[in-house]
Short mmCIF file of C-alpha atoms and ligand atoms in Angstrom, two decimals:
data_model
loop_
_atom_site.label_atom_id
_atom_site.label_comp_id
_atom_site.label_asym_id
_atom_site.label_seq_id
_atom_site.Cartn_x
_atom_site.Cartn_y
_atom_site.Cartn_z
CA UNK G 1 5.61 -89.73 -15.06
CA UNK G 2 4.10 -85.87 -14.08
CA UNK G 3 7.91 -85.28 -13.26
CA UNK G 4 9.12 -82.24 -14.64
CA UNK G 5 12.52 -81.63 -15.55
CA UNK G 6 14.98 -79.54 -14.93
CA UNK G 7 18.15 -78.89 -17.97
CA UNK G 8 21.11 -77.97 -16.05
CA UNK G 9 24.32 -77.46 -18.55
CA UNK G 10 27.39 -79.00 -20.04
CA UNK G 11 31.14 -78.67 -19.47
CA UNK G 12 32.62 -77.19 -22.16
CA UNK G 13 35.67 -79.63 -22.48
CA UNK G 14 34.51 -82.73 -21.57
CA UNK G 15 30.59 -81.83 -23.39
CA UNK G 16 29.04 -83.81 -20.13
CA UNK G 17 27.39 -82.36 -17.15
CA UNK G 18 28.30 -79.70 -15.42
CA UNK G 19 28.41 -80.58 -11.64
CA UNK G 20 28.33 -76.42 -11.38
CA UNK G 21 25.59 -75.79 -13.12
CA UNK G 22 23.89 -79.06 -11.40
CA UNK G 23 24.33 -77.69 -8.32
CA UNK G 24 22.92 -74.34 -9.45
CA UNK G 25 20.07 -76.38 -10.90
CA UNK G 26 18.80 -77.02 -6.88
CA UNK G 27 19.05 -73.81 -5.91
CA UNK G 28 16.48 -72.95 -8.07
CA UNK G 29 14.36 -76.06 -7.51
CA UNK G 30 12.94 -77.44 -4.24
CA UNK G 31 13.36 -81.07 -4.57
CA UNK G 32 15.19 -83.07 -7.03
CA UNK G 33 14.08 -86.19 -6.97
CA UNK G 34 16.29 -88.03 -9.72
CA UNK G 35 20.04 -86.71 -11.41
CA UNK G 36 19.82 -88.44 -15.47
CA UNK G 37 23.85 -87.99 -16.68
CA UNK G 38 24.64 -88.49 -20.22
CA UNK G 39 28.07 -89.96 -21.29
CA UNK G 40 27.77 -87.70 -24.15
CA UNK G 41 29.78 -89.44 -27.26
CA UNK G 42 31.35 -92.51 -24.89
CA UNK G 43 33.06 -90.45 -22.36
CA UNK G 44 31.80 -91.15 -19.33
CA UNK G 45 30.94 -88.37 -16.52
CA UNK G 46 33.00 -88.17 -13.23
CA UNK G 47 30.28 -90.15 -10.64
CA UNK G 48 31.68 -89.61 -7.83
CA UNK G 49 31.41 -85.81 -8.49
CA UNK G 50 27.82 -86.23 -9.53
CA UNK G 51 26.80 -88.45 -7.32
CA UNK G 52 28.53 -86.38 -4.26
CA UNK G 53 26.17 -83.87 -5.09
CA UNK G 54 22.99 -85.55 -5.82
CA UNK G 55 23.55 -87.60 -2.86
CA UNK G 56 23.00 -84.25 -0.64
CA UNK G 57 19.50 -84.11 -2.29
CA UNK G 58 18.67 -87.73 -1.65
CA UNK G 59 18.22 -87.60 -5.73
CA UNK G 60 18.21 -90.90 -7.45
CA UNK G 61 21.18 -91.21 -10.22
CA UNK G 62 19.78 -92.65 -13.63
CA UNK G 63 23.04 -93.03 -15.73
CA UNK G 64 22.54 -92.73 -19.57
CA UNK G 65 25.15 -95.03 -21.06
CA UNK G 66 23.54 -95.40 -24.37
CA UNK G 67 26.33 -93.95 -25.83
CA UNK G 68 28.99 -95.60 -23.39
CA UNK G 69 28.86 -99.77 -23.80
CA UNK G 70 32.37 -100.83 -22.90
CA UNK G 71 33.83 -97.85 -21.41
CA UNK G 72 35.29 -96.90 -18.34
CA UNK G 73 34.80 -93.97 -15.47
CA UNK G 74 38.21 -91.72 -14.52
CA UNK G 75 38.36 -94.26 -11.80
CA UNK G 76 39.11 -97.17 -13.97
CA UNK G 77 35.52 -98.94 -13.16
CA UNK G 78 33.38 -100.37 -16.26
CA UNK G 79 30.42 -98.04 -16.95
CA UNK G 80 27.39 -99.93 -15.63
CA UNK G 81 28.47 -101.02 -12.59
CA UNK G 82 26.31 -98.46 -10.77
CA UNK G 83 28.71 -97.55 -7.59
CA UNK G 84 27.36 -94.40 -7.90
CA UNK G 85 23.99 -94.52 -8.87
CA UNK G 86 21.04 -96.50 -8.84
CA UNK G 87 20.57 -97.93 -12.44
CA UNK G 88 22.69 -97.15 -15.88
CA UNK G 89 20.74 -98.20 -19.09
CA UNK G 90 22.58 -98.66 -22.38
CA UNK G 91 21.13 -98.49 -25.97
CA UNK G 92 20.96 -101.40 -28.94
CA UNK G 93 19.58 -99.01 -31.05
CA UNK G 94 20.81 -99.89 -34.71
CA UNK G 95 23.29 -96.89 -34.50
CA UNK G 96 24.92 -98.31 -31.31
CA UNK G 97 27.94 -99.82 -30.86
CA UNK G 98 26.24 -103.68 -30.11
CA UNK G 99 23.74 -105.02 -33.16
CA UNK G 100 20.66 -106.03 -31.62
CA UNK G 101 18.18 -104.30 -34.04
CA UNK G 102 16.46 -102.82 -31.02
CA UNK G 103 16.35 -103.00 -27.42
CA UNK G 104 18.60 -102.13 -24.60
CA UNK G 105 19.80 -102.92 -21.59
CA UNK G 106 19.62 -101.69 -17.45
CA UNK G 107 22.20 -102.71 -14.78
CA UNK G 108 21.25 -101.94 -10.98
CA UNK G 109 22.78 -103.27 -7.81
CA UNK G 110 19.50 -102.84 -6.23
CA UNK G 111 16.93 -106.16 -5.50
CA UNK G 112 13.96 -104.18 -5.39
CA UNK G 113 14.90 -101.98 -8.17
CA UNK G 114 15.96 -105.06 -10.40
CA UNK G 115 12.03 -107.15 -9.48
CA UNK G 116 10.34 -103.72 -10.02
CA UNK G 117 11.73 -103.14 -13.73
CA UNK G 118 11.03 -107.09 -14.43
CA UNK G 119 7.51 -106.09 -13.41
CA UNK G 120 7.26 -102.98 -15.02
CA UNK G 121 8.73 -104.24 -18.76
CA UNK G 122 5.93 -106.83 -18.56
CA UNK G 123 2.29 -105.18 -17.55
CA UNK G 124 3.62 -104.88 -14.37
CA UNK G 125 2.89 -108.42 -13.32
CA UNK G 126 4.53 -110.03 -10.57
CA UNK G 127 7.74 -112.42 -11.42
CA UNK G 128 9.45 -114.98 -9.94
CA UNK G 129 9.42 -115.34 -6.26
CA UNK G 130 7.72 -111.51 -6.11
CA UNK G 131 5.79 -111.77 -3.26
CA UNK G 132 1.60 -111.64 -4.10
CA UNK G 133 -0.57 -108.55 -2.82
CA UNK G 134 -3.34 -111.26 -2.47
CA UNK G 135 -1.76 -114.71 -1.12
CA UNK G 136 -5.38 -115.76 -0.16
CA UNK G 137 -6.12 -116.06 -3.83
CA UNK G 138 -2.81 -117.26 -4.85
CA UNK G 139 -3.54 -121.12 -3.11
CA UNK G 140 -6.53 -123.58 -2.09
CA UNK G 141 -5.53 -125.89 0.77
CA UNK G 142 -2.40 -125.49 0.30
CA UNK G 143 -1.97 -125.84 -3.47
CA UNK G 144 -1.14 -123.20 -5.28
CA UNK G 145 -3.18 -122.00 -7.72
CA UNK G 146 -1.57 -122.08 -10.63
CA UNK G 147 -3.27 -120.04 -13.46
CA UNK G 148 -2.89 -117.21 -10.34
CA UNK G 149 -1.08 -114.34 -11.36
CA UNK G 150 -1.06 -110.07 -10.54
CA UNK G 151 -0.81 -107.61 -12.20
CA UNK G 152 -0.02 -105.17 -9.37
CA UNK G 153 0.59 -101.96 -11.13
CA UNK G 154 0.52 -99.96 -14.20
CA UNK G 155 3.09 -101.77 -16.53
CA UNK G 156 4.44 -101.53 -20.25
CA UNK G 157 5.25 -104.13 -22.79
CA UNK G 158 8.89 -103.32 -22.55
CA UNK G 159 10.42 -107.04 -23.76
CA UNK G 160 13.01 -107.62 -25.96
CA UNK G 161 12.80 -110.70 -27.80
CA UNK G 162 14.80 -113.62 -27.22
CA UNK G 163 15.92 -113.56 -31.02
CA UNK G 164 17.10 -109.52 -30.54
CA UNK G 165 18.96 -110.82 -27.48
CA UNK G 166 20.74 -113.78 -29.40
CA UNK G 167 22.28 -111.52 -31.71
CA UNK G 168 23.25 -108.52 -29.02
CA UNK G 169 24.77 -111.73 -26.81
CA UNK G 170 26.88 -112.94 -29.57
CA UNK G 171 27.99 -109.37 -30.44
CA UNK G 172 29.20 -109.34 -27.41
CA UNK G 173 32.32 -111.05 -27.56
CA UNK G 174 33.59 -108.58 -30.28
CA UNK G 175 33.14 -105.83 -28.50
CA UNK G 176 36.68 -105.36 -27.24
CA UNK G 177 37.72 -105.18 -30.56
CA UNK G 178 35.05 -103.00 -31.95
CA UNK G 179 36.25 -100.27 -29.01
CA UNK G 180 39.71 -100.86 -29.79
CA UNK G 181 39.03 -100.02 -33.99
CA UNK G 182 36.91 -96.76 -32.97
CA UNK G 183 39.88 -95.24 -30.25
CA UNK G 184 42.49 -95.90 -33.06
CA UNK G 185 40.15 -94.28 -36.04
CA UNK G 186 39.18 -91.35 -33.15
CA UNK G 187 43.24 -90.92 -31.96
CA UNK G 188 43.84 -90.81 -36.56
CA UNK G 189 41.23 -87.85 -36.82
CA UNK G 190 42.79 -85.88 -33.68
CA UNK G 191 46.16 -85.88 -35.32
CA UNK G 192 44.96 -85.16 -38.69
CA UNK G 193 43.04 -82.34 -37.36
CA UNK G 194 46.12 -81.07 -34.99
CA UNK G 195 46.94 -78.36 -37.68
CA UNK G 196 43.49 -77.32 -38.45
CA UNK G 197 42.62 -73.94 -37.83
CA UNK G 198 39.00 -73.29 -38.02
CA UNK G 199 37.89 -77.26 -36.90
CA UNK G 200 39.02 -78.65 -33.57
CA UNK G 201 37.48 -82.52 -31.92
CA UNK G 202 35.04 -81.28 -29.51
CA UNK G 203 36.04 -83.48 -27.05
CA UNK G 204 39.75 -84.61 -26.82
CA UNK G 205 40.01 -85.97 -23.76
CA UNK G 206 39.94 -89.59 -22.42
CA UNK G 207 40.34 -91.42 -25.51
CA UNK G 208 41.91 -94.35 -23.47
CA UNK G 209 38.24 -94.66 -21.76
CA UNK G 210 35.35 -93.70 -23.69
CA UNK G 211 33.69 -95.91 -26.25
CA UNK G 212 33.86 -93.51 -28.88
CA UNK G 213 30.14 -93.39 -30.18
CA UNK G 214 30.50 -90.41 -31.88
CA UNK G 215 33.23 -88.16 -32.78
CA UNK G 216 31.95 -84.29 -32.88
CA UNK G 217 34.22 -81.83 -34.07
CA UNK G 218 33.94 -78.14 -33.41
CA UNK G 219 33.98 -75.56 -36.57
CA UNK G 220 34.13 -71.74 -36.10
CA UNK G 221 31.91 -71.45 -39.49
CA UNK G 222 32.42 -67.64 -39.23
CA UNK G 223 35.99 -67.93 -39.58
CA UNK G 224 35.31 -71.05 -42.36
CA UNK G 225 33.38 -68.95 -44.48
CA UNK G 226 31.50 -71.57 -45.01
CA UNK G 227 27.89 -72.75 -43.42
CA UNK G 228 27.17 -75.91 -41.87
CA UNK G 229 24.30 -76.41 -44.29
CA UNK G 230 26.76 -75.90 -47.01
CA UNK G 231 29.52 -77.77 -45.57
CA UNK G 232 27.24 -80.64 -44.71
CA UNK G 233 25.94 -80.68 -48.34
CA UNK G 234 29.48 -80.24 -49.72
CA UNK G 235 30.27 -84.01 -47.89
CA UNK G 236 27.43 -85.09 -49.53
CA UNK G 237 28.42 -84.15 -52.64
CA UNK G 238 31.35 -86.52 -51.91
CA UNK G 239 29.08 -89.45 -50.14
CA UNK G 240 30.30 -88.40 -46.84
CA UNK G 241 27.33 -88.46 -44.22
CA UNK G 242 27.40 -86.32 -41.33
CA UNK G 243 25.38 -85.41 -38.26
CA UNK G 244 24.36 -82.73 -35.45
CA UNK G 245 24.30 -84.64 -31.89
CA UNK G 246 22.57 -82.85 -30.74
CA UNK G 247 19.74 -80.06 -31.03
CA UNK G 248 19.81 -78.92 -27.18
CA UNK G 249 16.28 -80.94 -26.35
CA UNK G 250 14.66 -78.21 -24.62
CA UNK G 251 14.72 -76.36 -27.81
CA UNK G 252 12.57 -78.94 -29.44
CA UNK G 253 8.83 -77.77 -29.83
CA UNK G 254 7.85 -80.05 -27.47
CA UNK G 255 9.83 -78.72 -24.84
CA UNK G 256 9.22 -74.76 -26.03
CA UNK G 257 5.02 -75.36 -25.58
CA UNK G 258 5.98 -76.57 -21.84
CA UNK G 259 7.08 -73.11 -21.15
CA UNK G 260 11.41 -73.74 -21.71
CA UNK G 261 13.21 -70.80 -23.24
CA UNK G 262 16.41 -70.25 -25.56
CA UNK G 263 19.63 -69.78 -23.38
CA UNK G 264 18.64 -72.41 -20.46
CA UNK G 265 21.49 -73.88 -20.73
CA UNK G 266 24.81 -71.30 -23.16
CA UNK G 267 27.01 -73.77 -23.22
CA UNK G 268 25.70 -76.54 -24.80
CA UNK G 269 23.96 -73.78 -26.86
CA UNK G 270 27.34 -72.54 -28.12
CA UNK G 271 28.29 -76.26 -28.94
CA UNK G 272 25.41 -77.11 -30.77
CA UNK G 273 26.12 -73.94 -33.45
CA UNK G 274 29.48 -74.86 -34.06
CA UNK G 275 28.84 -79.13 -33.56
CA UNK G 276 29.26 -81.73 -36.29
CA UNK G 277 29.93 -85.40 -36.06
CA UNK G 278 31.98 -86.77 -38.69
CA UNK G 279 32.02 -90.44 -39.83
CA UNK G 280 32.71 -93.08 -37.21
CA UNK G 281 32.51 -96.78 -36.87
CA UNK G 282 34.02 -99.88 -36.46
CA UNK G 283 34.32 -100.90 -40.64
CA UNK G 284 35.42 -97.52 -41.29
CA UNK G 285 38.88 -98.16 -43.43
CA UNK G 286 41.70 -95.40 -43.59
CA UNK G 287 41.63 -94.77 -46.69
CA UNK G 288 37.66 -93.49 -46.26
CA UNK G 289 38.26 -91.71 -43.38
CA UNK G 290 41.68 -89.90 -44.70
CA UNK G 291 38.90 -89.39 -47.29
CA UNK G 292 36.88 -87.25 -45.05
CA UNK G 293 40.02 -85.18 -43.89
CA UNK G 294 40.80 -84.57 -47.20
CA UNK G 295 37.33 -83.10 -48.31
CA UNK G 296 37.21 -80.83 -44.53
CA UNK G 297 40.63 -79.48 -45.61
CA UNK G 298 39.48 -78.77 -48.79
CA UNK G 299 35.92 -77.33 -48.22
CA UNK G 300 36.95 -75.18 -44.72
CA UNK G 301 40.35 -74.03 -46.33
C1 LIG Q 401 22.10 -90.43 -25.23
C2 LIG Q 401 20.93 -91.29 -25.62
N1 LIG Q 401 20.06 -91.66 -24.67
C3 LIG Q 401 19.00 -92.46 -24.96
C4 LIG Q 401 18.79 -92.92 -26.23
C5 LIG Q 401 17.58 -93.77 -26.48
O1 LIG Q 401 17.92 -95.10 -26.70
P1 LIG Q 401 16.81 -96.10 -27.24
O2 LIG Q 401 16.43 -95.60 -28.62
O3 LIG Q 401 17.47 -97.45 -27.26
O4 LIG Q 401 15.67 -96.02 -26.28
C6 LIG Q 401 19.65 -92.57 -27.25
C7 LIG Q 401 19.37 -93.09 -28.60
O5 LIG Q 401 19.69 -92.63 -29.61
C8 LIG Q 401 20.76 -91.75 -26.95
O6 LIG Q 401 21.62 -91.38 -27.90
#
């Protein structure tokens, strides 16, 4: 998009945006022209802090919510319903918490946001009632013409397909209970991990909210004794997967050849060294997951 972006930093406790370090972010920058929260995990971020700042900017809010399907903001709204911003787009990636195989979803409260990604999914050809750049060439004495159609910008091919959306809309309806299963295996791991003294869940707050995509975990590996290469082997061992979510992205090569340096951004640094999601989703029984507290105890003892 020739946009270039800016990494502010997390909050340690909550492992979303810092408003703080946003608002240190536009000190250093000009003009910020759009504000992209995450709600890392399922937790989603406090909008009406972001959005109070970003608002001072005249930034536009693009709300991440591919982790966050279901879940709800401090303020008791549903995630999505963009009070505070001016689209949220969700995720049905096969890891998410809908099936769809692929594809996603955007939610806006703006009209001429909402025509312009309709456009933009599809070549960027006019939909609908859109109105035409070129009416003279859109009707002959007062017929329209109707092969006539514009493309009137630069467009994708963005569709999902109608069978992809079949199978995320009759997820849909289960979704309730899918969030409900995840809270209930998320509140079993805090308590099992109450007594633990070298892991801790990285982000214990507002279980009754988020949609529990992930559950990270923080380990002090120097205290463990233990790596997190070993440690993540060691689960293997015992056909427990685990994952790192995530590798701060300006770290990734990509992002290094544009110029961004280590320490950007310490605290979500510091998380990533000690991060580790452990196994979490909706089929998960007890009896694996008291599994997976057994093996922690046993390999970080
Ligand atoms: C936080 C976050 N944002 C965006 C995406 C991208 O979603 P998609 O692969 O549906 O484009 C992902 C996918 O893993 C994600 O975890």
């Amino acid at each position: 998009m020739g946009a270039r972006p800016v990494f502010a930093d997390i909050d340690p406790g909550t492992l979303n945006l810092s408003v703080e370090s946003l608002e240190e972010a536009s000190r250093k920058e000009a003009t910020i022209k759009a504000v992209i929260p995450v709600h890392f995990a399922g937790l989603p971020c406090d909008m009406n802090a972001i959005n109070a700042t970003a608002e001072k900017w005249g930034a536009a809010i693009i709300e991440d919510a591919a982790h966050a399907f279901g879940a709800s903001y401090p303020d008791g709204g549903k995630v999505g319903n963009c009070v505070n911003s001016l689209m949220t787009v969700f995720s049905f990636h096969p890891v998410k918490a809908i099936a769809a195989g692929e594809g996603g979803l955007i939610t806006t409260n703006d009209e001429a946001t909402y025509k312009r990604l309709l456009r933009l999914r599809s070549h960027g050809i006019n939909k609908g009632d859109d109105p035409m750049l070129n009416p003279g060439a859109a009707q002959e004495d007062g017929e329209p013409n109707l092969w006539y159609y514009e493309m009137q910008e630069l467009g994708f091919n963005y569709r999902i397909t109608d069978i992809q959306s079949a199978l995320a809309l009759s997820q849909f309806g289960k979704l309730d209970a899918f969030l409900e299963r995840r809270k209930e295996l998320a509140l079993r791991y805090d308590a099992a991990f109450a007594s633990m003294a070298t892991l801790k869940p990285a982000q214990p707050v507002g279980r009754d909210r988020s949609a529990h995509h992930i559950y990270p975990v923080r380990i002090d590996f120097a205290k463990s004794g233990l790596t997190r290469t070993r440690l993540m082997h060691g689960l293997r061992e015992r056909d427990i997967g685990t994952q790192v979510h995530y590798i701060p992205v300006y770290l990734q090569p990509y992002y290094r050849n544009l110029g961004y340096k280590p320490g950007a951004c310490p605290t979500a640094e510091a998380y990533y060294r000690e991060a580790l999601s452990l196994p979490l989703y909706y089929s998960l029984a007890n009896s694996d997951q008291d599994r997976v507290v057994s093996a922690l105890n046993e390999l970080l003892q």
